[in-house]
Tab-separated table of C-alpha atoms in Angstrom:
chain	number	residue	atom	x	y	z
A	1	MET	CA	-9.701	17.855	1.585
A	2	ILE	CA	-7.296	16.095	-1.207
A	3	ARG	CA	-7.143	17.094	-4.666
A	4	ALA	CA	-7.734	14.637	-7.719
A	5	SER	CA	-4.345	15.640	-9.172
A	6	ASP	CA	-2.673	14.975	-5.346
A	7	LEU	CA	-4.503	11.569	-5.548
A	8	LEU	CA	-3.299	10.590	-8.944
A	9	ILE	CA	0.099	11.330	-7.711
A	10	ALA	CA	-0.255	9.571	-4.475
A	11	ARG	CA	-1.933	6.449	-6.610
A	12	ARG	CA	1.750	6.609	-9.232
A	13	ALA	CA	4.245	6.802	-6.477
A	14	ASP	CA	2.410	4.092	-4.309
A	15	THR	CA	2.639	1.764	-7.304
A	16	LYS	CA	6.054	3.018	-8.172
A	17	ALA	CA	7.141	2.463	-4.762
A	18	ARG	CA	5.828	-1.405	-4.440
A	19	ALA	CA	7.388	-1.880	-7.742
A	20	ASP	CA	10.739	-0.577	-6.966
A	21	PHE	CA	10.967	-2.215	-3.783
A	22	SER	CA	9.997	-5.793	-5.052
A	23	THR	CA	12.663	-5.405	-7.443
A	24	TRP	CA	15.302	-3.883	-4.974
A	25	ARG	CA	14.645	-6.657	-2.613
A	26	MET	CA	14.988	-9.008	-5.602
A	27	MET	CA	18.091	-7.616	-6.680
A	28	ALA	CA	19.514	-7.903	-2.674
A	29	LYS	CA	18.916	-11.544	-2.661
A	30	LEU	CA	20.609	-11.997	-6.030
A	31	ASN	CA	23.780	-9.973	-4.607
A	32	VAL	CA	23.914	-7.586	-6.851
A	33	ALA	CA	22.327	-4.641	-4.649
A	34	SER	CA	25.791	-2.581	-5.103
A	35	SER	CA	24.518	-1.446	-8.692
A	36	LEU	CA	21.637	0.062	-6.965
A	37	THR	CA	21.481	3.664	-6.378
A	38	THR	CA	22.594	5.099	-2.681
A	39	GLU	CA	18.787	6.254	-2.083
A	40	ALA	CA	17.606	2.754	-2.716
A	41	GLN	CA	20.741	1.036	-0.623
A	42	GLY	CA	19.493	3.328	2.036
A	43	PHE	CA	15.853	2.091	1.984
A	44	LEU	CA	17.011	-1.523	1.974
A	45	ALA	CA	19.452	-1.123	5.044
A	46	GLN	CA	16.318	0.357	6.812
A	47	PHE	CA	14.011	-2.794	5.597
A	48	ASP	CA	17.114	-4.609	6.930
A	49	LYS	CA	17.166	-2.562	10.509
A	50	LEU	CA	13.141	-2.994	10.606
A	51	ARG	CA	12.981	-6.661	9.515
A	52	GLY	CA	15.172	-7.389	12.799
A	53	GLU	CA	12.811	-5.680	15.211
A	54	VAL	CA	9.085	-5.954	13.862
A	55	GLY	CA	9.067	-9.012	10.962
A	56	GLU	CA	9.632	-9.188	7.586
A	57	THR	CA	5.774	-7.903	6.499
A	58	ALA	CA	5.754	-5.039	9.080
A	59	ALA	CA	9.167	-4.153	8.022
A	60	ALA	CA	8.131	-4.144	4.321
A	61	GLU	CA	5.323	-2.364	4.658
A	62	ALA	CA	6.984	0.155	6.618
A	63	THR	CA	9.592	0.961	4.008
A	64	ILE	CA	7.385	0.823	1.009
A	65	VAL	CA	5.352	3.692	3.187
A	66	ALA	CA	8.594	5.310	3.236
A	67	ILE	CA	9.573	5.088	-0.227
A	68	TYR	CA	6.063	6.092	-1.084
A	69	LYS	CA	6.540	9.598	0.797
A	70	SER	CA	10.035	9.998	-0.706
A	71	TYR	CA	8.666	9.548	-4.468
A	72	TYR	CA	5.420	11.561	-3.676
A	73	ALA	CA	7.478	14.334	-2.939
A	74	GLU	CA	9.518	13.970	-6.072
A	75	MET	CA	6.165	13.669	-8.286
A	76	GLY	CA	5.210	16.884	-7.147
A	77	GLY	CA	2.808	16.001	-4.534
A	78	ALA	CA	1.544	18.983	-2.203
A	79	GLY	CA	1.909	18.812	1.312
A	80	VAL	CA	1.556	15.465	3.247
A	81	PRO	CA	1.084	12.643	1.515
A	82	PRO	CA	-2.619	11.094	2.101
A	83	ASP	CA	-2.474	7.599	3.478
A	84	ALA	CA	-1.358	4.798	0.852
A	85	LYS	CA	-4.497	2.951	1.167
A	86	ILE	CA	-6.591	5.638	0.304
A	87	ALA	CA	-4.910	6.678	-2.719
A	88	ASN	CA	-4.804	2.992	-3.638
A	89	PRO	CA	-6.806	0.766	-2.152
A	90	LYS	CA	-5.556	-1.987	-4.595
A	91	GLY	CA	-2.089	-1.343	-4.505
A	92	THR	CA	-1.891	-2.581	-0.589
A	93	ALA	CA	-0.289	-5.764	-0.226
A	94	ARG	CA	-2.746	-8.759	0.356
A	95	HIS	CA	-0.299	-11.172	1.872
A	96	ALA	CA	3.657	-11.354	2.907
A	97	PRO	CA	5.728	-10.710	0.060
A	98	ASP	CA	7.388	-14.317	0.486
A	99	GLU	CA	4.536	-16.107	1.590
A	100	ASP	CA	2.609	-18.860	-0.426
A	101	LEU	CA	-0.921	-18.081	-1.902
A	102	VAL	CA	-2.140	-21.457	0.168
A	103	SER	CA	-2.847	-20.936	3.751
A	104	PRO	CA	-0.908	-23.367	6.599
A	105	SER	CA	-3.573	-25.189	6.622
A	106	ALA	CA	-3.425	-26.246	3.110
A	107	THR	CA	-7.045	-27.005	3.060
A	108	SER	CA	-8.078	-23.557	2.210
A	109	PRO	CA	-6.318	-22.054	-0.570
A	110	ARG	CA	-6.060	-18.328	-0.680
A	111	ARG	CA	-7.119	-16.117	-3.505
A	112	PRO	CA	-4.606	-14.930	-5.827
A	113	PRO	CA	-4.212	-11.193	-6.113
A	114	ASP	CA	-5.904	-9.560	-9.070
A	115	ASN	CA	-3.236	-8.772	-11.049
A	116	VAL	CA	-2.389	-12.317	-11.419
A	117	VAL	CA	-3.935	-14.015	-14.489
A	118	ALA	CA	-4.885	-17.655	-14.687
A	119	LEU	CA	-3.343	-19.923	-17.631
A	120	HIS	CA	-5.828	-22.420	-18.571
A	121	ALA	CA	-5.310	-24.969	-21.601
A	122	ARG	CA	-6.431	-23.815	-24.965
A	123	ALA	CA	-9.841	-25.156	-26.051
A	124	GLN	CA	-9.261	-27.817	-28.507
A	125	ARG	CA	-10.309	-26.806	-32.121
A	126	PRO	CA	-12.982	-29.448	-33.706
A	127	LYS	CA	-11.406	-31.572	-36.103
A	128	PRO	CA	-11.814	-30.657	-40.035
A	129	THR	CA	-14.161	-33.104	-41.420
A	130	VAL	CA	-12.828	-36.144	-43.767
A	131	THR	CA	-14.426	-37.810	-46.561
A	132	ALA	CA	-15.383	-41.474	-46.807
A	133	ASN	CA	-11.971	-41.961	-48.805
A	134	GLY	CA	-10.066	-40.068	-46.411
A	135	ALA	CA	-9.329	-36.886	-48.189
A	136	LYS	CA	-10.350	-33.529	-47.380
A	137	PRO	CA	-13.234	-32.011	-49.307
A	138	ARG	CA	-11.882	-29.755	-51.999
A	139	LEU	CA	-14.958	-27.479	-52.332
A	140	PRO	CA	-13.740	-24.519	-50.815
A	141	VAL	CA	-10.393	-24.216	-52.643
A	142	ALA	CA	-12.108	-25.153	-55.776
A	143	LEU	CA	-14.726	-22.374	-54.950
A	144	ILE	CA	-12.297	-19.693	-54.643
A	145	PHE	CA	-10.403	-20.649	-57.541
A	146	LEU	CA	-13.109	-20.205	-59.570
A	147	CYS	CA	-14.015	-16.988	-58.509
A	148	LEU	CA	-10.336	-15.920	-59.191
A	149	VAL	CA	-10.896	-16.909	-62.881
A	150	VAL	CA	-14.156	-15.254	-63.452
A	151	ILE	CA	-12.688	-12.061	-61.643
A	152	THR	CA	-9.544	-12.686	-64.093
A	153	VAL	CA	-11.759	-12.906	-67.075
A	154	GLY	CA	-14.182	-10.044	-66.090
A	155	LEU	CA	-11.354	-7.844	-65.790
A	156	ARG	CA	-9.892	-8.882	-69.065
A	157	TYR	CA	-13.077	-7.867	-70.614
A	158	LEU	CA	-13.703	-4.520	-69.011
A	159	PHE	CA	-10.386	-3.081	-69.736
A	160	GLN	CA	-10.031	-4.347	-73.612
């Protein structure tokens, strides 16, 4: 039986492992991997070794699982860490890390992951109404000014 606290630790460890691995890979691509910790460099070396044997996607997932197990122990998880798919079902990779979101057939695009926000153009605001001679109506401004005058005069009479 998995305790709720261990499940929470497992979820955090899985999320952190996936984020850290992506960051480390990007740093390795930018040739700044020497600034990483020795632990991170070890995981990247393990990834490079596995990538030659089983392919990039499987190697990435295996490395993430190894990082996850390490983080689970560091965060105070008790016993054997639960399967990452059970602990964090939304965190599992839906596509290969360097794969585009469009399938090879290019006719049926794949859905982006849940954490991607689609950007939309702003809704167009209606243009302000213009009177016949081209000037904007001044009623709201005049009304506000009139209210301020009434309040000012009322306060003067009140405090005299």
